[in-house]
PDB file of C-alpha atoms in Angstrom:
ATOM      1  CA  MET A 267     -13.612  26.232  -2.387  1.00  0.00           C
ATOM      2  CA  ALA A 268     -16.088  28.565  -0.590  1.00  0.00           C
ATOM      3  CA  ASP A 269     -14.162  29.000   2.664  1.00  0.00           C
ATOM      4  CA  LYS A 270     -11.154  30.538   0.820  1.00  0.00           C
ATOM      5  CA  ARG A 271     -13.207  33.285  -0.841  1.00  0.00           C
ATOM      6  CA  VAL A 272     -14.379  36.678   0.369  1.00  0.00           C
ATOM      7  CA  CYS A 273     -17.500  38.445  -0.846  1.00  0.00           C
ATOM      8  CA  PRO A 274     -16.423  41.641  -2.703  1.00  0.00           C
ATOM      9  CA  VAL A 275     -19.572  43.472  -1.536  1.00  0.00           C
ATOM     10  CA  CYS A 276     -19.871  42.758   2.208  1.00  0.00           C
ATOM     11  CA  GLY A 277     -16.625  40.901   3.005  1.00  0.00           C
ATOM     12  CA  SER A 278     -18.423  37.782   4.223  1.00  0.00           C
ATOM     13  CA  THR A 279     -16.838  34.344   3.918  1.00  0.00           C
ATOM     14  CA  GLU A 280     -20.101  32.403   4.226  1.00  0.00           C
ATOM     15  CA  PHE A 281     -21.581  31.093   0.967  1.00  0.00           C
ATOM     16  CA  PHE A 282     -24.003  28.461  -0.216  1.00  0.00           C
ATOM     17  CA  TYR A 283     -24.282  26.555  -3.472  1.00  0.00           C
ATOM     18  CA  ASP A 284     -27.656  26.810  -5.255  1.00  0.00           C
ATOM     19  CA  ARG A 285     -27.916  23.508  -7.141  1.00  0.00           C
ATOM     20  CA  THR A 286     -31.011  24.453  -9.151  1.00  0.00           C
ATOM     21  CA  ARG A 287     -29.364  27.578 -10.628  1.00  0.00           C
ATOM     22  CA  GLY A 288     -25.730  26.454 -10.521  1.00  0.00           C
ATOM     23  CA  GLU A 289     -24.678  29.511  -8.546  1.00  0.00           C
ATOM     24  CA  LEU A 290     -22.417  30.249  -5.568  1.00  0.00           C
ATOM     25  CA  VAL A 291     -24.212  32.889  -3.454  1.00  0.00           C
ATOM     26  CA  CYS A 292     -23.181  34.980  -0.437  1.00  0.00           C
ATOM     27  CA  ARG A 293     -25.308  34.107   2.620  1.00  0.00           C
ATOM     28  CA  VAL A 294     -25.211  37.682   3.989  1.00  0.00           C
ATOM     29  CA  CYS A 295     -25.951  39.994   1.038  1.00  0.00           C
ATOM     30  CA  GLY A 296     -27.013  37.554  -1.706  1.00  0.00           C
ATOM     31  CA  TYR A 297     -24.260  38.524  -4.140  1.00  0.00           C
ATOM     32  CA  VAL A 298     -23.630  35.843  -6.791  1.00  0.00           C
ATOM     33  CA  LEU A 299     -19.902  35.056  -6.832  1.00  0.00           C
ATOM     34  CA  GLU A 300     -20.040  32.399  -9.536  1.00  0.00           C
ATOM     35  CA  GLU A 301     -22.727  31.236 -11.963  1.00  0.00           C
ATOM     36  CA  ASN A 302     -23.303  28.480 -14.519  1.00  0.00           C
ATOM     37  CA  ILE A 303     -21.374  25.989 -12.393  1.00  0.00           C
ATOM     38  CA  VAL A 304     -21.371  22.564 -14.002  1.00  0.00           C
ATOM     39  CA  ASP A 305     -22.640  19.837 -11.661  1.00  0.00           C
ATOM     40  CA  ASP A 306     -20.501  16.763 -12.321  1.00  0.00           C
ATOM     41  CA  GLY A 307     -22.509  14.569  -9.946  1.00  0.00           C
ATOM     42  CA  PRO A 308     -25.201  12.037 -10.939  1.00  0.00           C
ATOM     43  CA  GLU A 309     -28.633  13.231 -12.015  1.00  0.00           C
ATOM     44  CA  TRP A 310     -30.306  10.858  -9.524  1.00  0.00           C
ATOM     45  CA  ARG A 311     -30.544  10.949  -5.739  1.00  0.00           C
ATOM     46  CA  ALA A 312     -30.048   8.116  -3.251  1.00  0.00           C
ATOM     47  CA  PHE A 313     -31.194   8.007   0.383  1.00  0.00           C
ATOM     48  CA  ASP A 314     -29.295   4.937   1.598  1.00  0.00           C
ATOM     49  CA  PRO A 315     -26.215   2.893   0.555  1.00  0.00           C
ATOM     50  CA  ASP A 316     -28.283   0.084  -0.999  1.00  0.00           C
ATOM     51  CA  GLN A 317     -30.198   2.508  -3.188  1.00  0.00           C
ATOM     52  CA  ARG A 318     -26.950   4.203  -4.221  1.00  0.00           C
ATOM     53  CA  ALA A 319     -25.441   0.831  -5.220  1.00  0.00           C
ATOM     54  CA  ARG A 320     -28.530  -0.085  -7.285  1.00  0.00           C
ATOM     55  CA  ARG A 321     -28.666   3.233  -9.133  1.00  0.00           C
ATOM     56  CA  ALA A 322     -24.945   3.604  -9.836  1.00  0.00           C
ATOM     57  CA  ARG A 323     -24.020   2.870 -13.449  1.00  0.00           C
ATOM     58  CA  THR A 324     -20.233   2.736 -13.128  1.00  0.00           C
ATOM     59  CA  GLY A 325     -17.931  -0.111 -12.237  1.00  0.00           C
ATOM     60  CA  ALA A 326     -14.895  -0.377 -10.014  1.00  0.00           C
ATOM     61  CA  PRO A 327     -12.251   2.386 -10.237  1.00  0.00           C
ATOM     62  CA  MET A 328      -9.272   2.028 -12.543  1.00  0.00           C
ATOM     63  CA  THR A 329      -6.377   0.154 -10.944  1.00  0.00           C
ATOM     64  CA  LEU A 330      -2.780  -0.579 -11.921  1.00  0.00           C
ATOM     65  CA  MET A 331      -3.034  -3.977 -10.251  1.00  0.00           C
ATOM     66  CA  ILE A 332      -4.833  -5.468 -13.278  1.00  0.00           C
ATOM     67  CA  HIS A 333      -2.965  -5.782 -16.579  1.00  0.00           C
ATOM     68  CA  ASP A 334      -5.707  -3.908 -18.495  1.00  0.00           C
ATOM     69  CA  LYS A 335      -6.223  -1.476 -15.562  1.00  0.00           C
ATOM     70  CA  GLY A 336      -9.685  -2.951 -14.921  1.00  0.00           C
ATOM     71  CA  LEU A 337     -11.205  -1.250 -17.973  1.00  0.00           C
ATOM     72  CA  SER A 338     -12.394  -4.438 -19.671  1.00  0.00           C
ATOM     73  CA  THR A 339     -15.579  -6.303 -18.826  1.00  0.00           C
ATOM     74  CA  ASP A 340     -15.680  -9.453 -16.761  1.00  0.00           C
ATOM     75  CA  ILE A 341     -18.199 -12.301 -16.635  1.00  0.00           C
ATOM     76  CA  ASP A 342     -19.003 -13.388 -13.098  1.00  0.00           C
ATOM     77  CA  TRP A 343     -18.035 -16.961 -12.183  1.00  0.00           C
ATOM     78  CA  ARG A 344     -21.400 -17.589 -10.496  1.00  0.00           C
ATOM     79  CA  ASP A 345     -24.004 -19.051 -12.860  1.00  0.00           C
ATOM     80  CA  ARG A 346     -26.805 -16.706 -11.811  1.00  0.00           C
ATOM     81  CA  ASP A 347     -28.874 -14.088 -13.609  1.00  0.00           C
ATOM     82  CA  ILE A 348     -29.463 -10.471 -12.590  1.00  0.00           C
ATOM     83  CA  HIS A 349     -32.229 -11.553 -10.184  1.00  0.00           C
ATOM     84  CA  GLY A 350     -30.023 -14.118  -8.450  1.00  0.00           C
ATOM     85  CA  ASN A 351     -31.740 -17.143  -9.993  1.00  0.00           C
ATOM     86  CA  GLN A 352     -29.640 -20.167 -10.974  1.00  0.00           C
ATOM     87  CA  ILE A 353     -28.878 -20.522 -14.700  1.00  0.00           C
ATOM     88  CA  THR A 354     -29.244 -24.099 -15.913  1.00  0.00           C
ATOM     89  CA  GLY A 355     -29.180 -26.213 -19.048  1.00  0.00           C
ATOM     90  CA  MET A 356     -28.132 -24.861 -22.428  1.00  0.00           C
ATOM     91  CA  TYR A 357     -27.679 -21.272 -21.201  1.00  0.00           C
ATOM     92  CA  ARG A 358     -25.280 -22.415 -18.469  1.00  0.00           C
ATOM     93  CA  ASN A 359     -22.992 -24.151 -21.003  1.00  0.00           C
ATOM     94  CA  LYS A 360     -23.166 -21.123 -23.283  1.00  0.00           C
ATOM     95  CA  LEU A 361     -22.198 -18.833 -20.402  1.00  0.00           C
ATOM     96  CA  ARG A 362     -19.194 -21.002 -19.568  1.00  0.00           C
ATOM     97  CA  ARG A 363     -17.975 -20.845 -23.165  1.00  0.00           C
ATOM     98  CA  LEU A 364     -18.399 -17.058 -23.165  1.00  0.00           C
ATOM     99  CA  ARG A 365     -16.452 -16.828 -19.920  1.00  0.00           C
ATOM    100  CA  MET A 366     -13.603 -18.899 -21.387  1.00  0.00           C
ATOM    101  CA  TRP A 367     -13.379 -16.720 -24.513  1.00  0.00           C
ATOM    102  CA  GLN A 368     -13.603 -13.581 -22.413  1.00  0.00           C
ATOM    103  CA  ARG A 369     -10.538 -14.636 -20.421  1.00  0.00           C
ATOM    104  CA  ARG A 370      -8.625 -15.411 -23.618  1.00  0.00           C
ATOM    105  CA  MET A 371      -9.564 -12.151 -25.335  1.00  0.00           C
ATOM    106  CA  ARG A 372      -8.449  -9.995 -22.394  1.00  0.00           C
ATOM    107  CA  ILE A 373      -4.836 -11.051 -23.070  1.00  0.00           C
ATOM    108  CA  ASN A 374      -3.749 -10.337 -26.641  1.00  0.00           C
ATOM    109  CA  ASP A 375      -0.036 -11.190 -26.718  1.00  0.00           C
ATOM    110  CA  ALA A 376       2.921 -12.520 -24.727  1.00  0.00           C
ATOM    111  CA  ALA A 377       3.694  -9.083 -23.238  1.00  0.00           C
ATOM    112  CA  GLU A 378       0.207  -8.801 -21.748  1.00  0.00           C
ATOM    113  CA  ARG A 379       0.386 -12.407 -20.555  1.00  0.00           C
ATOM    114  CA  ASN A 380       3.660 -11.710 -18.733  1.00  0.00           C
ATOM    115  CA  LEU A 381       2.254  -8.506 -17.229  1.00  0.00           C
ATOM    116  CA  ALA A 382      -0.870 -10.317 -16.021  1.00  0.00           C
ATOM    117  CA  PHE A 383       1.297 -13.026 -14.417  1.00  0.00           C
ATOM    118  CA  ALA A 384       3.583 -10.449 -12.783  1.00  0.00           C
ATOM    119  CA  LEU A 385       0.703  -8.447 -11.305  1.00  0.00           C
ATOM    120  CA  SER A 386      -1.016 -11.584  -9.972  1.00  0.00           C
ATOM    121  CA  GLU A 387       2.277 -12.575  -8.341  1.00  0.00           C
ATOM    122  CA  LEU A 388       2.591  -9.081  -6.877  1.00  0.00           C
ATOM    123  CA  ASP A 389      -0.934  -9.286  -5.476  1.00  0.00           C
ATOM    124  CA  ARG A 390      -0.196 -12.693  -3.912  1.00  0.00           C
ATOM    125  CA  MET A 391       2.982 -11.493  -2.195  1.00  0.00           C
ATOM    126  CA  ALA A 392       1.403  -8.273  -0.931  1.00  0.00           C
ATOM    127  CA  ALA A 393      -1.586 -10.210   0.441  1.00  0.00           C
ATOM    128  CA  GLN A 394       0.686 -12.618   2.319  1.00  0.00           C
ATOM    129  CA  MET A 395       2.558  -9.667   3.828  1.00  0.00           C
ATOM    130  CA  ARG A 396      -0.697  -7.835   4.588  1.00  0.00           C
ATOM    131  CA  LEU A 397       0.404  -4.682   2.815  1.00  0.00           C
ATOM    132  CA  PRO A 398      -2.099  -1.860   2.142  1.00  0.00           C
ATOM    133  CA  ARG A 399      -3.509  -1.113  -1.293  1.00  0.00           C
ATOM    134  CA  ARG A 400      -1.381   2.019  -1.782  1.00  0.00           C
ATOM    135  CA  VAL A 401       1.789  -0.091  -1.586  1.00  0.00           C
ATOM    136  CA  LYS A 402       0.454  -2.551  -4.170  1.00  0.00           C
ATOM    137  CA  GLU A 403      -0.474   0.286  -6.531  1.00  0.00           C
ATOM    138  CA  ALA A 404       2.966   1.897  -6.103  1.00  0.00           C
ATOM    139  CA  ALA A 405       4.698  -1.444  -6.785  1.00  0.00           C
ATOM    140  CA  ALA A 406       2.539  -2.040  -9.871  1.00  0.00           C
ATOM    141  CA  ALA A 407       3.406   1.449 -11.160  1.00  0.00           C
ATOM    142  CA  LEU A 408       7.140   0.765 -10.702  1.00  0.00           C
ATOM    143  CA  TYR A 409       6.900  -2.579 -12.486  1.00  0.00           C
ATOM    144  CA  ARG A 410       4.985  -1.014 -15.404  1.00  0.00           C
ATOM    145  CA  LYS A 411       7.683   1.676 -15.730  1.00  0.00           C
ATOM    146  CA  ALA A 412      10.331  -1.059 -15.787  1.00  0.00           C
ATOM    147  CA  VAL A 413       8.410  -2.832 -18.561  1.00  0.00           C
ATOM    148  CA  MET A 414       8.150   0.395 -20.596  1.00  0.00           C
ATOM    149  CA  LYS A 415      11.914   0.949 -20.263  1.00  0.00           C
ATOM    150  CA  LYS A 416      12.543  -2.694 -21.246  1.00  0.00           C
ATOM    151  CA  LEU A 417      14.318  -3.474 -17.972  1.00  0.00           C
ATOM    152  CA  ILE A 418      12.491  -6.793 -17.586  1.00  0.00           C
ATOM    153  CA  ARG A 419      13.933  -8.395 -20.711  1.00  0.00           C
ATOM    154  CA  GLY A 420      16.353 -11.201 -19.854  1.00  0.00           C
ATOM    155  CA  ARG A 421      15.531 -11.029 -16.133  1.00  0.00           C
ATOM    156  CA  SER A 422      13.367 -13.070 -13.788  1.00  0.00           C
ATOM    157  CA  ILE A 423       9.783 -11.758 -13.566  1.00  0.00           C
ATOM    158  CA  GLU A 424       9.549 -12.908  -9.929  1.00  0.00           C
ATOM    159  CA  GLY A 425      12.800 -11.119  -9.078  1.00  0.00           C
ATOM    160  CA  MET A 426      11.712  -7.817 -10.637  1.00  0.00           C
ATOM    161  CA  VAL A 427       8.262  -8.050  -9.009  1.00  0.00           C
ATOM    162  CA  SER A 428       9.903  -8.626  -5.617  1.00  0.00           C
ATOM    163  CA  ALA A 429      12.243  -5.682  -6.221  1.00  0.00           C
ATOM    164  CA  ALA A 430       9.304  -3.421  -7.137  1.00  0.00           C
ATOM    165  CA  LEU A 431       7.480  -4.452  -3.957  1.00  0.00           C
ATOM    166  CA  TYR A 432      10.584  -3.835  -1.836  1.00  0.00           C
ATOM    167  CA  ALA A 433      11.041  -0.373  -3.376  1.00  0.00           C
ATOM    168  CA  ALA A 434       7.338   0.499  -2.987  1.00  0.00           C
ATOM    169  CA  CYS A 435       7.424  -0.390   0.715  1.00  0.00           C
ATOM    170  CA  ARG A 436      10.323   1.998   1.233  1.00  0.00           C
ATOM    171  CA  MET A 437       8.652   4.727  -0.843  1.00  0.00           C
ATOM    172  CA  GLU A 438       5.429   4.504   1.178  1.00  0.00           C
ATOM    173  CA  GLY A 439       7.179   4.659   4.554  1.00  0.00           C
ATOM    174  CA  ILE A 440       6.430   1.085   5.667  1.00  0.00           C
ATOM    175  CA  PRO A 441       9.727  -0.668   4.843  1.00  0.00           C
ATOM    176  CA  ARG A 442      10.153  -4.422   4.755  1.00  0.00           C
ATOM    177  CA  THR A 443      13.492  -6.193   4.808  1.00  0.00           C
ATOM    178  CA  LEU A 444      14.837  -8.270   1.935  1.00  0.00           C
ATOM    179  CA  ASP A 445      14.455 -11.338   4.167  1.00  0.00           C
ATOM    180  CA  GLU A 446      10.737 -10.614   4.626  1.00  0.00           C
ATOM    181  CA  ILE A 447      10.247 -10.164   0.883  1.00  0.00           C
ATOM    182  CA  ALA A 448      12.224 -13.356   0.165  1.00  0.00           C
ATOM    183  CA  ARG A 449      10.003 -15.381   2.525  1.00  0.00           C
ATOM    184  CA  VAL A 450       6.948 -14.818   0.301  1.00  0.00           C
ATOM    185  CA  SER A 451       8.831 -14.681  -2.988  1.00  0.00           C
ATOM    186  CA  LYS A 452       9.916 -17.510  -5.278  1.00  0.00           C
ATOM    187  CA  VAL A 453      13.451 -16.152  -5.599  1.00  0.00           C
ATOM    188  CA  THR A 454      16.325 -15.726  -3.170  1.00  0.00           C
ATOM    189  CA  LYS A 455      17.266 -12.666  -1.146  1.00  0.00           C
ATOM    190  CA  LYS A 456      20.410 -12.267  -3.281  1.00  0.00           C
ATOM    191  CA  GLU A 457      18.357 -12.221  -6.502  1.00  0.00           C
ATOM    192  CA  ILE A 458      15.925  -9.646  -5.057  1.00  0.00           C
ATOM    193  CA  GLY A 459      18.788  -7.380  -3.996  1.00  0.00           C
ATOM    194  CA  ARG A 460      20.402  -7.619  -7.429  1.00  0.00           C
ATOM    195  CA  SER A 461      17.103  -6.900  -9.186  1.00  0.00           C
ATOM    196  CA  TYR A 462      16.387  -3.948  -6.889  1.00  0.00           C
ATOM    197  CA  ARG A 463      19.760  -2.326  -7.611  1.00  0.00           C
ATOM    198  CA  PHE A 464      19.241  -2.816 -11.343  1.00  0.00           C
ATOM    199  CA  MET A 465      15.700  -1.348 -11.168  1.00  0.00           C
ATOM    200  CA  ALA A 466      16.829   1.601  -9.039  1.00  0.00           C
ATOM    201  CA  ARG A 467      19.529   2.499 -11.577  1.00  0.00           C
ATOM    202  CA  GLY A 468      17.232   2.004 -14.572  1.00  0.00           C
ATOM    203  CA  LEU A 469      14.364   4.075 -13.146  1.00  0.00           C
ATOM    204  CA  GLY A 470      16.514   6.641 -11.361  1.00  0.00           C
ATOM    205  CA  LEU A 471      15.112   5.828  -7.927  1.00  0.00           C
ATOM    206  CA  ASN A 472      16.780   7.835  -5.186  1.00  0.00           C
ATOM    207  CA  LEU A 473      15.364   6.385  -1.983  1.00  0.00           C
ATOM    208  CA  ARG A 474      16.716   7.493   1.360  1.00  0.00           C
ATOM    209  CA  PRO A 475      18.272   4.823   3.611  1.00  0.00           C
ATOM    210  CA  THR A 476      15.736   3.050   5.797  1.00  0.00           C
ATOM    211  CA  SER A 477      15.542   4.510   9.297  1.00  0.00           C
ATOM    212  CA  PRO A 478      15.335   2.147  12.303  1.00  0.00           C
ATOM    213  CA  ILE A 479      12.530   4.365  13.632  1.00  0.00           C
ATOM    214  CA  ASP A 480      10.306   3.131  10.776  1.00  0.00           C
ATOM    215  CA  TYR A 481      10.365  -0.388  12.270  1.00  0.00           C
ATOM    216  CA  VAL A 482       9.568   0.521  15.891  1.00  0.00           C
ATOM    217  CA  ASP A 483       5.771   0.589  15.655  1.00  0.00           C
ATOM    218  CA  ARG A 484       5.531  -2.737  13.812  1.00  0.00           C
ATOM    219  CA  PHE A 485       7.971  -4.535  16.093  1.00  0.00           C
ATOM    220  CA  GLY A 486       6.376  -2.924  19.157  1.00  0.00           C
ATOM    221  CA  ASP A 487       2.915  -4.119  18.145  1.00  0.00           C
ATOM    222  CA  ALA A 488       4.248  -7.645  17.633  1.00  0.00           C
ATOM    223  CA  LEU A 489       5.792  -7.531  21.131  1.00  0.00           C
ATOM    224  CA  ALA A 490       2.530  -6.120  22.598  1.00  0.00           C
ATOM    225  CA  VAL A 491       4.291  -3.218  24.352  1.00  0.00           C
ATOM    226  CA  SER A 492       2.607   0.059  25.251  1.00  0.00           C
ATOM    227  CA  SER A 493       2.726   3.248  23.189  1.00  0.00           C
ATOM    228  CA  LYS A 494       4.866   4.741  25.960  1.00  0.00           C
ATOM    229  CA  THR A 495       7.554   2.104  25.386  1.00  0.00           C
ATOM    230  CA  LYS A 496       7.443   2.618  21.604  1.00  0.00           C
ATOM    231  CA  LYS A 497       7.782   6.367  22.087  1.00  0.00           C
ATOM    232  CA  ARG A 498      10.773   5.840  24.403  1.00  0.00           C
ATOM    233  CA  ALA A 499      12.418   3.562  21.823  1.00  0.00           C
ATOM    234  CA  LYS A 500      11.978   6.227  19.129  1.00  0.00           C
ATOM    235  CA  GLU A 501      13.555   8.857  21.397  1.00  0.00           C
ATOM    236  CA  ILE A 502      16.544   6.565  21.998  1.00  0.00           C
ATOM    237  CA  LEU A 503      16.980   6.031  18.250  1.00  0.00           C
ATOM    238  CA  GLN A 504      16.624   9.735  17.470  1.00  0.00           C
ATOM    239  CA  GLU A 505      19.429  10.508  19.920  1.00  0.00           C
ATOM    240  CA  ALA A 506      21.528   7.662  18.488  1.00  0.00           C
ATOM    241  CA  ILE A 507      21.037   9.005  14.944  1.00  0.00           C
ATOM    242  CA  ARG A 508      21.953  12.518  16.085  1.00  0.00           C
ATOM    243  CA  ARG A 509      25.214  11.248  17.571  1.00  0.00           C
ATOM    244  CA  GLY A 510      26.034   9.106  14.531  1.00  0.00           C
ATOM    245  CA  ILE A 511      25.884   5.790  16.410  1.00  0.00           C
ATOM    246  CA  THR A 512      23.602   4.139  13.838  1.00  0.00           C
ATOM    247  CA  SER A 513      25.918   4.631  10.862  1.00  0.00           C
ATOM    248  CA  GLY A 514      26.749   1.365   9.077  1.00  0.00           C
ATOM    249  CA  LYS A 515      24.452  -0.774  11.230  1.00  0.00           C
ATOM    250  CA  GLY A 516      21.315  -2.689  10.238  1.00  0.00           C
ATOM    251  CA  PRO A 517      18.086  -0.760  10.978  1.00  0.00           C
ATOM    252  CA  THR A 518      16.169  -3.830  12.189  1.00  0.00           C
ATOM    253  CA  GLY A 519      18.819  -4.718  14.756  1.00  0.00           C
ATOM    254  CA  LEU A 520      18.894  -1.137  16.039  1.00  0.00           C
ATOM    255  CA  ALA A 521      15.108  -0.962  16.276  1.00  0.00           C
ATOM    256  CA  ALA A 522      15.043  -4.273  18.169  1.00  0.00           C
ATOM    257  CA  ALA A 523      17.753  -3.145  20.602  1.00  0.00           C
ATOM    258  CA  ALA A 524      16.038   0.212  21.220  1.00  0.00           C
ATOM    259  CA  LEU A 525      12.760  -1.573  21.979  1.00  0.00           C
ATOM    260  CA  TYR A 526      14.584  -3.925  24.339  1.00  0.00           C
ATOM    261  CA  VAL A 527      16.147  -0.982  26.216  1.00  0.00           C
ATOM    262  CA  ALA A 528      12.837   0.917  26.298  1.00  0.00           C
ATOM    263  CA  SER A 529      10.968  -2.125  27.631  1.00  0.00           C
ATOM    264  CA  LEU A 530      13.455  -2.365  30.519  1.00  0.00           C
ATOM    265  CA  LEU A 531      13.189   1.357  31.275  1.00  0.00           C
ATOM    266  CA  GLU A 532       9.378   1.336  31.178  1.00  0.00           C
ATOM    267  CA  GLY A 533       8.990  -1.828  33.268  1.00  0.00           C
ATOM    268  CA  GLU A 534       7.673  -3.984  30.394  1.00  0.00           C
ATOM    269  CA  LYS A 535      10.643  -6.314  30.310  1.00  0.00           C
ATOM    270  CA  LYS A 536      11.024  -8.460  27.204  1.00  0.00           C
ATOM    271  CA  THR A 537      13.741 -11.033  26.672  1.00  0.00           C
ATOM    272  CA  GLN A 538      16.388 -10.612  23.993  1.00  0.00           C
ATOM    273  CA  ARG A 539      15.089 -13.774  22.344  1.00  0.00           C
ATOM    274  CA  GLU A 540      11.539 -12.382  22.070  1.00  0.00           C
ATOM    275  CA  VAL A 541      12.801  -9.151  20.534  1.00  0.00           C
ATOM    276  CA  ALA A 542      15.148 -10.989  18.162  1.00  0.00           C
ATOM    277  CA  GLU A 543      12.374 -13.296  16.896  1.00  0.00           C
ATOM    278  CA  VAL A 544      10.090 -10.351  16.129  1.00  0.00           C
ATOM    279  CA  ALA A 545      12.825  -8.435  14.276  1.00  0.00           C
ATOM    280  CA  HIS A 546      14.144 -11.595  12.528  1.00  0.00           C
ATOM    281  CA  VAL A 547      17.683 -10.980  13.748  1.00  0.00           C
ATOM    282  CA  THR A 548      19.942 -13.016  16.031  1.00  0.00           C
ATOM    283  CA  GLU A 549      20.165 -12.580  19.792  1.00  0.00           C
ATOM    284  CA  VAL A 550      23.851 -11.703  19.341  1.00  0.00           C
ATOM    285  CA  THR A 551      22.866  -8.746  17.124  1.00  0.00           C
ATOM    286  CA  VAL A 552      20.359  -7.506  19.712  1.00  0.00           C
ATOM    287  CA  ARG A 553      22.943  -7.891  22.489  1.00  0.00           C
ATOM    288  CA  ASN A 554      25.668  -6.037  20.589  1.00  0.00           C
ATOM    289  CA  ARG A 555      23.387  -3.155  19.541  1.00  0.00           C
ATOM    290  CA  TYR A 556      22.002  -2.999  23.111  1.00  0.00           C
ATOM    291  CA  LYS A 557      25.487  -2.633  24.606  1.00  0.00           C
ATOM    292  CA  GLU A 558      26.405   0.104  22.116  1.00  0.00           C
ATOM    293  CA  LEU A 559      23.252   2.124  22.824  1.00  0.00           C
ATOM    294  CA  VAL A 560      23.573   1.823  26.603  1.00  0.00           C
ATOM    295  CA  GLU A 561      27.278   2.693  26.709  1.00  0.00           C
ATOM    296  CA  LYS A 562      27.361   5.515  24.131  1.00  0.00           C
ATOM    297  CA  LEU A 563      24.110   7.167  25.270  1.00  0.00           C
ATOM    298  CA  ASN A 564      24.894   6.678  29.004  1.00  0.00           C
ATOM    299  CA  ILE A 565      21.568   4.955  29.671  1.00  0.00           C
ATOM    300  CA  LYS A 566      21.212   3.450  33.155  1.00  0.00           C
ATOM    301  CA  VAL A 567      19.174   0.292  32.713  1.00  0.00           C
ATOM    302  CA  PRO A 568      17.551  -1.173  35.868  1.00  0.00           C
ATOM    303  CA  LEU A 569      18.718  -4.680  36.724  1.00  0.00           C
TER     304      LEU A 569
END
């Protein structure tokens, strides 16, 4: 906030915030630019992370990954008190009964029960695919919108969850193929594709086609090639896109072929089988895409 302002008296851009008075003051002439600033921070101070954790009075941030957005309370599964001592006897049985009723009370009706199941399934699939938190939150938001628009009714929960995850991956710039989603899902690739098209129409999603360049870094890391080879593969694909060679062809096969060509050019030779296994395509696909790139881009590949 301070670095974008200019002092009207001396023209300085250096200010400091006086916490005791709630004022923003010019360092050069002492002119008060703003006063009565509300401090929205805590009233206590902490000098190390442990002390901050002990003094904080708030819980975890709100998340879309929990059916009640994490706003309800939860009873810890460990039978220990606040000091870490084991709870035994009558109090232990009482705590277990409270925990059971707490779980039941968090879900009021069938709609919440279905949402809780869907989000737990989403979390499981995302964990297996090692997707970041932002993708899970985006997928949860899409699924909640589908529930609000009553798109889930009469359809498989697993299929719609898989479709939301597929769409979220594309939205966040880290696309995954339908085959990869199907491997961790409980429904088929065909069902996921059908559910995705239905969700996209219902929610008005207008996602751009997946670019083969988006797959280069992930496939390159799996092949253990250098950043130079990955950069060369991206340059090959950019030129192929510019010339319209990629139209109508699968992005994973193109990315695999470009990495294969780049590995040959950079002296990090990989076999077509290795590249095909990483991209989950056939060797025939890699070979065909490789021939097209080499011939149409006039690339001289060393033998």
